[in-house]
Amino acid sequence: MDILSKKPVNLAVHTNPDHDLRLVECDIPEIGQYDCLVHVRASGICGSDVHFWKHGRIGPMVVTCDYGLGHESAGVVLKVGESVTRFKPGDRVALECGVPCSKPTCFYCRTGRYNACPDVVFFSTPPYNGVLRRYHAHPEAWLHKLPNHVSFEEGSLVEPLSVALAGIDRSGLRLADPLVICGAGPIGLTSLLAANAAGAEPIVITDLDEGRLAKARELIPRVRTVLVEMGQDSKAIAARIVEQLGQEAKLVLECTGVESSIHSGIYATRFGGSVFVIGVGRDFQNIPFMHLSANEIDLKFQYRYHDVYPKAISLVAAGMIDLKPLVSHRFKLEEGVEAFKAASTPAARAIKVQILDE
Ligand SMILES: NC(=O)c1ccc[n+]([C@@H]2O[C@H](COP(=O)([O-])OP(=O)(O)OC[C@H]3O[C@@H](n4cnc5c(N)ncnc54)[C@H](O)[C@@H]3O)[C@@H](O)[C@H]2O)c1
Ligand SMILES: OC[C@H](O)C(O)[C@@H](O)CO
Ligand SMILES: [Zn+2]
Ligand SMILES: [Zn+2]
């Protein structure tokens, strides 16, 4: 029996402006001529999914209607539209969830920085439904084939890895660069794995949570860790980071978006170095403007990614980056609400929560 007959209900995890997170039953989508119908087999919960649920907005993106969450997913192609050329039923795929307009009149799509497309449909950013659902129709152009030995979980973790790779690519990281990573959540830890593969040395990573620092050491034993206490002076934290690094940083990858952490990253950076902010946070933040100026420190930012999924998949497939240890919790799709509770309750000590469907 095929999966559509065996599991005819398209379950999805939705939220709404009243912060009401729940499972809903959706129609099985029709596919357009260039689409593939995908059975979503693994989805990670991103901090932004939790944020949209709990806080109803991220910067200018506001939850104004009922909509579905999830943009870290992988699955199996079930059906293909008549003009699909690269996929067939049974293919294993990772879903790239930001689908830009791709029109030749769009400057950003035409010039390759499609993460800036003003008309992008980012599945899971309101009002567009996410892919944390059993069945989802996805344009073939934004599906990426997964080799058989790469699991669906790893395929879903290609999304946060793509964020890290995009930041590292634009940061210009070189072999033997002294590097600081602020924050050891999924983005900080995938950045650590990628920076290790890219040859950064030495590397220091910070966090408020000793458990997350222990995970960083388990992943990359040579990393040095700095446990930050809430409310500590940023310059004092920077001094501890520099002590562990043995020198000032050439590059800081800031993966918290928290003002005080950005400050300690800046103070730990050498003259002429750069602070690359991947984390997102409050709409307005203070920066030590004259310290940046008098030290020619570049402050840069990353917004999602473009053209990174194939690279991320090849690094995982080649065994250069092992994403598997990031998964701390697993739930069935039917347990989607419990999964979000685990992802949002600090006591659960989750790193990456996965929602799986057989
Ligand atoms: N730029 C992008 O396109 C993009 C994409 C995805 C995620 N993000 C953002 O990246 C950030 C990290 O994502 P994540 O999934 O790892 O989130 P997370 O919340 O799981 O991890 C953040 C970590 O930072 C730590 N932290 C908080 N304050 C700190 C401080 N002052 N010093 C040191 N550590 C501190 C927390 O303990 C936590 O472990 C988030 O802001 C997320 O929204 C950005
Ligand atoms: O991983 C992608 C990010 O979570 C998204 O850009 C999110 O922050 C807003 O939609
Ligand atoms: Zn995300
Ligand atoms: Zn566009």
Coordinates of C-alpha atoms and ligand atoms in Angstrom, one line a residue:
M1 CA 0.0 0.0 0.0
D2 CA 1.4 3.4 -0.8
I3 CA 1.9 6.0 1.9
L4 CA -0.9 8.3 0.6
S5 CA -3.4 5.4 1.1
K6 CA -1.8 4.3 4.4
K7 CA -1.7 7.8 5.9
P8 CA -4.3 9.9 4.1
V9 CA -4.4 12.7 6.7
N10 CA -2.0 15.6 6.0
L11 CA -1.1 16.6 9.6
A12 CA 0.7 19.9 10.1
V13 CA 1.9 22.0 13.0
H14 CA 0.3 25.5 13.0
T15 CA 0.2 28.6 15.1
N16 CA -1.8 31.8 15.0
P17 CA -1.8 35.4 16.4
D18 CA -3.2 34.0 19.7
H19 CA 0.0 31.9 20.2
D20 CA -2.2 28.8 19.8
L21 CA 0.1 25.9 18.7
R22 CA -1.7 22.8 17.5
L23 CA -1.9 20.0 15.0
V24 CA -4.2 20.6 12.1
E25 CA -5.4 18.4 9.3
C26 CA -4.8 20.0 5.9
D27 CA -5.7 19.0 2.3
I28 CA -3.1 17.0 0.4
P29 CA -1.8 19.7 -1.9
E30 CA -2.2 19.6 -5.7
I31 CA 1.1 19.8 -7.5
G32 CA 1.8 22.3 -10.3
Q33 CA 3.7 21.2 -13.4
Y34 CA 7.1 22.1 -11.9
D35 CA 6.4 20.7 -8.4
C36 CA 7.1 17.5 -6.6
L37 CA 4.8 16.2 -3.9
V38 CA 7.1 15.3 -0.9
H39 CA 6.4 13.1 2.0
V40 CA 8.3 15.1 4.7
R41 CA 10.1 12.5 6.8
A42 CA 12.2 14.7 9.2
S43 CA 11.9 18.3 10.3
G44 CA 14.0 20.2 12.8
I45 CA 12.5 22.9 15.0
C46 CA 14.3 26.2 14.5
G47 CA 14.4 28.9 17.2
S48 CA 12.5 31.1 14.8
D49 CA 9.6 28.6 14.7
V50 CA 9.4 28.9 18.5
H51 CA 9.8 32.6 18.3
F52 CA 6.9 33.1 15.8
W53 CA 4.7 30.8 18.1
K54 CA 5.6 32.5 21.4
H55 CA 6.2 36.1 20.4
G56 CA 4.2 36.4 17.2
R57 CA 6.9 38.2 15.2
I58 CA 10.6 38.4 14.2
G59 CA 11.5 42.0 13.3
P60 CA 9.2 43.0 10.4
M61 CA 7.8 39.5 10.0
V62 CA 4.5 39.3 11.9
V63 CA 2.1 36.4 12.5
T64 CA -1.2 37.9 11.3
C65 CA -3.1 34.7 10.5
D66 CA -3.2 31.0 11.2
Y67 CA -0.2 29.4 9.4
G68 CA 2.2 26.4 9.5
L69 CA 5.7 26.2 10.9
G70 CA 8.9 24.4 9.9
H71 CA 11.6 25.0 7.3
E72 CA 14.3 22.5 8.2
S73 CA 13.1 19.4 6.4
A74 CA 13.9 16.4 4.3
G75 CA 11.7 13.7 2.7
V76 CA 10.8 11.5 -0.2
V77 CA 9.4 12.5 -3.5
L78 CA 5.9 10.8 -4.0
K79 CA 4.7 12.4 -7.3
V80 CA 6.1 14.8 -9.9
G81 CA 4.5 17.4 -12.1
E82 CA 4.6 16.8 -15.9
S83 CA 7.5 19.2 -16.5
V84 CA 9.7 18.0 -13.7
T85 CA 13.0 16.6 -15.1
R86 CA 15.4 16.0 -12.2
F87 CA 13.3 14.0 -9.8
K88 CA 11.2 10.8 -9.8
P89 CA 9.1 9.1 -7.1
G90 CA 11.3 7.6 -4.4
D91 CA 14.1 10.2 -4.6
R92 CA 15.3 11.4 -1.2
V93 CA 15.5 15.2 -0.9
A94 CA 16.3 18.1 1.3
L95 CA 13.9 21.0 0.9
E96 CA 15.3 24.5 0.5
C97 CA 12.4 26.6 1.9
G98 CA 13.1 30.1 0.6
V99 CA 11.7 30.1 -2.9
P100 CA 12.6 33.4 -4.6
C101 CA 10.6 34.9 -7.5
S102 CA 13.4 34.0 -10.1
K103 CA 12.1 36.7 -12.5
P104 CA 14.7 38.3 -14.8
T105 CA 13.3 41.7 -13.7
C106 CA 14.3 41.0 -10.0
F107 CA 17.7 42.5 -9.5
Y108 CA 18.6 40.1 -6.6
C109 CA 17.4 37.0 -8.4
R110 CA 19.1 38.0 -11.6
T111 CA 22.4 38.8 -9.8
G112 CA 22.4 35.6 -7.7
R113 CA 21.7 37.0 -4.2
Y114 CA 18.3 35.4 -4.2
N115 CA 18.1 35.5 -0.3
A116 CA 17.4 39.2 -0.8
C117 CA 14.5 38.6 -3.3
P118 CA 11.6 40.9 -2.1
D119 CA 9.1 38.5 -3.4
V120 CA 10.5 35.3 -1.8
V121 CA 8.1 32.8 -0.5
F122 CA 9.9 31.5 2.6
F123 CA 7.9 28.5 3.8
S124 CA 7.2 29.0 7.5
T125 CA 7.6 32.8 7.5
P126 CA 4.1 34.3 7.9
P127 CA 1.8 34.3 5.9
Y128 CA 3.4 31.3 4.1
N129 CA 2.8 27.8 5.5
G130 CA 5.9 25.9 6.6
V131 CA 6.8 22.4 5.6
L132 CA 6.3 20.8 9.0
R133 CA 3.5 18.7 7.6
R134 CA 3.2 15.2 6.2
Y135 CA 2.7 16.2 2.6
H136 CA 4.0 19.3 0.9
A137 CA 4.2 20.4 -2.7
H138 CA 7.7 21.9 -3.5
P139 CA 9.1 23.4 -6.7
E140 CA 11.7 21.0 -8.1
A141 CA 14.2 23.8 -8.5
W142 CA 14.4 24.1 -4.7
L143 CA 14.8 20.4 -3.9
H144 CA 18.2 18.9 -3.4
K145 CA 18.9 15.2 -3.8
L146 CA 20.2 13.4 -0.8
P147 CA 22.6 10.5 -1.2
N148 CA 21.3 7.2 0.2
H149 CA 23.8 7.2 3.1
V150 CA 22.7 10.7 4.3
S151 CA 19.7 10.3 6.7
F152 CA 16.6 12.4 6.6
E153 CA 17.6 13.9 9.9
E154 CA 20.9 15.0 8.5
G155 CA 19.0 16.3 5.4
S156 CA 16.9 18.5 7.6
L157 CA 20.0 19.7 9.5
V158 CA 21.4 20.9 6.2
E159 CA 19.3 24.0 6.7
P160 CA 21.0 25.4 9.9
L161 CA 24.3 24.2 8.4
S162 CA 23.5 26.3 5.3
V163 CA 23.1 29.4 7.6
A164 CA 26.5 28.7 9.1
L165 CA 28.2 28.0 5.7
A166 CA 26.8 31.2 4.2
G167 CA 28.2 33.2 7.1
I168 CA 31.5 31.5 7.0
D169 CA 31.8 31.9 3.2
R170 CA 31.2 35.7 3.4
S171 CA 33.4 36.1 6.5
G172 CA 36.5 35.0 4.4
L173 CA 37.7 32.6 7.1
R174 CA 41.1 31.1 6.2
L175 CA 43.3 28.2 7.5
A176 CA 44.7 28.9 11.0
D177 CA 42.6 32.0 11.6
P178 CA 42.0 32.5 15.3
L179 CA 38.2 32.3 15.6
V180 CA 35.6 33.0 18.3
I181 CA 32.1 31.7 18.1
C182 CA 29.6 33.3 20.4
G183 CA 26.8 31.0 21.3
A184 CA 26.7 27.2 21.2
G185 CA 23.1 26.7 20.0
P186 CA 22.4 24.8 16.8
I187 CA 23.8 27.7 14.7
G188 CA 26.9 28.2 16.8
L189 CA 27.5 24.4 16.9
T190 CA 27.0 24.0 13.1
S191 CA 29.3 27.0 12.7
L192 CA 31.9 25.2 14.9
L193 CA 31.7 22.1 12.7
A194 CA 32.0 24.1 9.5
A195 CA 34.9 26.2 10.9
N196 CA 36.7 23.1 12.0
A197 CA 36.3 21.7 8.5
A198 CA 37.6 25.0 7.1
G199 CA 40.7 24.9 9.3
A200 CA 40.2 27.7 11.8
E201 CA 42.7 27.3 14.7
P202 CA 42.5 28.1 17.6
I203 CA 38.8 28.2 18.2
V204 CA 36.9 29.5 21.3
I205 CA 33.2 29.1 21.7
T206 CA 31.1 30.8 24.4
D207 CA 27.7 30.1 26.0
L208 CA 25.7 30.6 29.1
D209 CA 25.0 26.9 29.3
E210 CA 27.7 24.5 30.4
G211 CA 25.8 21.6 28.7
R212 CA 26.0 23.3 25.3
L213 CA 29.7 24.0 25.8
A214 CA 30.2 20.3 26.7
K215 CA 28.4 19.4 23.5
A216 CA 30.9 21.7 21.6
R217 CA 33.9 19.8 23.2
E218 CA 32.3 16.5 22.3
L219 CA 31.9 17.6 18.7
I220 CA 35.4 19.2 18.3
P221 CA 37.7 18.2 21.2
R222 CA 40.3 20.9 20.4
V223 CA 37.8 23.8 20.9
R224 CA 38.3 25.9 24.0
T225 CA 35.2 27.1 25.8
V226 CA 34.2 30.1 27.9
L227 CA 31.2 29.9 30.2
V228 CA 29.5 33.3 30.3
E229 CA 27.5 34.4 33.3
M230 CA 24.5 36.6 32.7
G231 CA 25.2 40.3 33.7
Q232 CA 29.0 39.9 33.5
D233 CA 30.9 42.9 32.1
S234 CA 31.5 42.6 28.3
K235 CA 35.1 43.7 28.5
A236 CA 35.8 41.2 31.3
I237 CA 34.3 38.4 29.2
A238 CA 36.3 39.5 26.1
A239 CA 39.5 39.3 28.3
R240 CA 38.6 35.7 29.2
I241 CA 38.0 34.9 25.5
V242 CA 41.3 36.4 24.5
E243 CA 43.1 34.5 27.3
Q244 CA 41.6 31.2 26.0
L245 CA 42.4 32.0 22.4
G246 CA 45.9 33.0 23.3
Q247 CA 45.5 36.1 21.1
E248 CA 42.8 38.5 19.9
A249 CA 40.4 37.1 17.3
K250 CA 40.8 37.7 13.6
L251 CA 37.2 36.7 13.2
V252 CA 34.1 36.4 15.5
L253 CA 31.1 34.5 14.4
E254 CA 28.3 35.9 16.6
C255 CA 25.5 33.3 16.9
T256 CA 23.3 34.7 19.7
G257 CA 22.1 38.1 18.5
V258 CA 22.3 39.2 22.1
E259 CA 23.7 42.8 22.6
S260 CA 26.1 41.9 25.5
S261 CA 27.5 39.0 23.5
I262 CA 28.0 41.1 20.4
H263 CA 29.9 43.6 22.6
S264 CA 32.2 40.9 24.1
G265 CA 32.8 39.6 20.5
I266 CA 33.7 43.1 19.4
Y267 CA 36.1 43.7 22.4
A268 CA 37.8 40.3 21.7
T269 CA 38.6 41.2 18.1
R270 CA 42.0 42.4 16.9
F271 CA 42.6 45.7 15.0
G272 CA 41.5 45.0 11.4
G273 CA 39.5 41.9 12.3
S274 CA 35.8 41.2 11.7
V275 CA 32.7 40.5 13.7
F276 CA 30.2 38.5 11.6
V277 CA 26.7 38.6 13.2
I278 CA 24.5 35.6 12.3
G279 CA 22.3 35.8 15.4
V280 CA 19.2 38.0 15.2
G281 CA 17.9 39.9 18.2
R282 CA 16.2 43.2 19.3
D283 CA 15.3 45.7 16.6
F284 CA 17.5 48.4 18.0
Q285 CA 20.9 47.7 19.7
N286 CA 23.8 49.8 20.9
I287 CA 27.2 49.1 19.5
P288 CA 30.6 50.4 20.8
F289 CA 30.9 52.7 17.8
M290 CA 34.2 54.3 18.6
H291 CA 35.9 51.1 19.5
L292 CA 34.9 49.6 16.1
S293 CA 36.1 52.8 14.4
A294 CA 39.4 53.1 16.2
N295 CA 40.2 49.5 15.5
E296 CA 39.0 49.2 11.9
I297 CA 36.8 46.3 12.9
D298 CA 34.3 45.2 10.2
L299 CA 30.8 44.5 11.5
K300 CA 28.9 42.4 9.1
F301 CA 25.6 40.4 9.0
Q302 CA 24.2 37.3 7.4
Y303 CA 20.6 37.0 6.2
R304 CA 19.7 33.4 5.4
Y305 CA 21.7 31.9 2.5
H306 CA 21.9 31.4 -1.3
D307 CA 23.5 28.6 -3.3
V308 CA 24.7 26.7 -0.2
Y309 CA 22.5 23.6 0.0
P310 CA 24.5 21.5 -2.5
K311 CA 27.8 22.4 -0.7
A312 CA 26.3 21.6 2.7
I313 CA 25.0 18.2 1.4
S314 CA 28.4 17.4 -0.1
L315 CA 30.3 18.2 3.1
V316 CA 27.9 15.9 5.0
A317 CA 28.0 13.1 2.4
A318 CA 31.8 13.2 2.4
G319 CA 31.9 12.8 6.2
M320 CA 33.6 16.2 6.7
I321 CA 30.7 17.4 8.9
D322 CA 28.8 15.1 11.2
L323 CA 25.5 16.7 12.1
K324 CA 24.0 13.6 13.8
P325 CA 25.1 14.5 17.4
L326 CA 23.1 17.7 17.3
V327 CA 19.8 15.8 17.6
S328 CA 18.8 15.7 21.2
H329 CA 15.1 14.8 21.0
R330 CA 12.9 12.9 18.6
F331 CA 9.1 13.0 18.3
K332 CA 6.5 11.7 15.9
L333 CA 4.5 14.1 13.8
E334 CA 1.4 13.3 15.9
E335 CA 3.5 14.6 18.9
G336 CA 4.2 17.9 17.3
V337 CA 3.0 20.0 20.2
E338 CA 5.1 18.0 22.7
A339 CA 8.1 18.5 20.4
F340 CA 7.6 22.3 20.5
K341 CA 7.3 22.2 24.3
A342 CA 10.7 20.3 24.5
A343 CA 12.3 22.8 22.1
S344 CA 11.1 25.8 24.1
T345 CA 11.5 24.5 27.7
P346 CA 15.1 25.2 29.0
A347 CA 14.8 22.3 31.5
A348 CA 14.4 19.9 28.5
R349 CA 18.0 20.8 27.6
A350 CA 17.3 20.4 23.9
I351 CA 19.8 21.2 21.2
K352 CA 17.9 20.1 18.1
V353 CA 14.5 18.6 18.3
Q354 CA 13.4 16.5 15.4
I355 CA 9.9 15.6 14.3
L356 CA 9.8 12.4 12.3
D357 CA 7.2 10.6 10.1
E358 CA 7.6 7.1 8.9
Ligands
LIG1 N1 21.0 35.2 10.1 C1 20.1 34.2 9.8 O1 19.7 34.1 8.6 C2 19.7 33.3 10.8 C3 19.2 32.0 10.5 C4 18.9 31.1 11.5 C5 19.0 31.5 12.8 N2 19.5 32.7 13.1 C6 19.6 33.2 14.5 O2 20.9 32.7 15.0 C7 20.8 32.7 16.4 C8 21.2 31.4 17.0 O3 20.3 30.4 16.6 P1 20.2 29.0 17.4 O4 19.2 28.2 16.7 O5 21.6 28.5 17.7 O6 19.5 29.6 18.7 P2 19.6 29.2 20.3 O7 18.8 30.2 21.0 O8 19.4 27.7 20.4 O9 21.2 29.4 20.7 C9 21.7 30.6 21.1 C10 22.7 30.3 22.2 O10 23.3 31.5 22.6 C11 23.5 31.4 24.0 N3 23.6 32.8 24.6 C12 22.6 33.7 24.9 N4 23.1 34.8 25.4 C13 24.5 34.6 25.4 C14 25.5 35.4 25.8 N5 25.3 36.6 26.3 N6 26.8 34.9 25.7 C15 27.0 33.7 25.2 N7 26.0 32.9 24.8 C16 24.8 33.3 24.9 C17 22.3 30.6 24.5 O11 22.6 30.0 25.8 C18 22.1 29.6 23.4 O12 22.8 28.4 23.7 C19 19.3 33.1 16.7 O13 19.3 34.5 17.0 C20 18.6 32.8 15.5 O14 17.4 33.5 15.3 C21 19.8 33.6 12.1
LIG2 O1 16.8 29.5 9.2 C1 16.1 30.6 8.5 C2 15.6 31.5 9.6 O2 15.1 30.8 10.7 C3 14.6 32.4 9.0 O3 15.3 33.4 8.3 C4 13.8 33.1 10.1 O4 14.7 33.8 11.0 C5 12.8 34.1 9.6 O5 11.9 33.5 8.6
ZN3 ZN 15.6 28.7 10.8
ZN4 ZN 13.3 37.8 -7.0

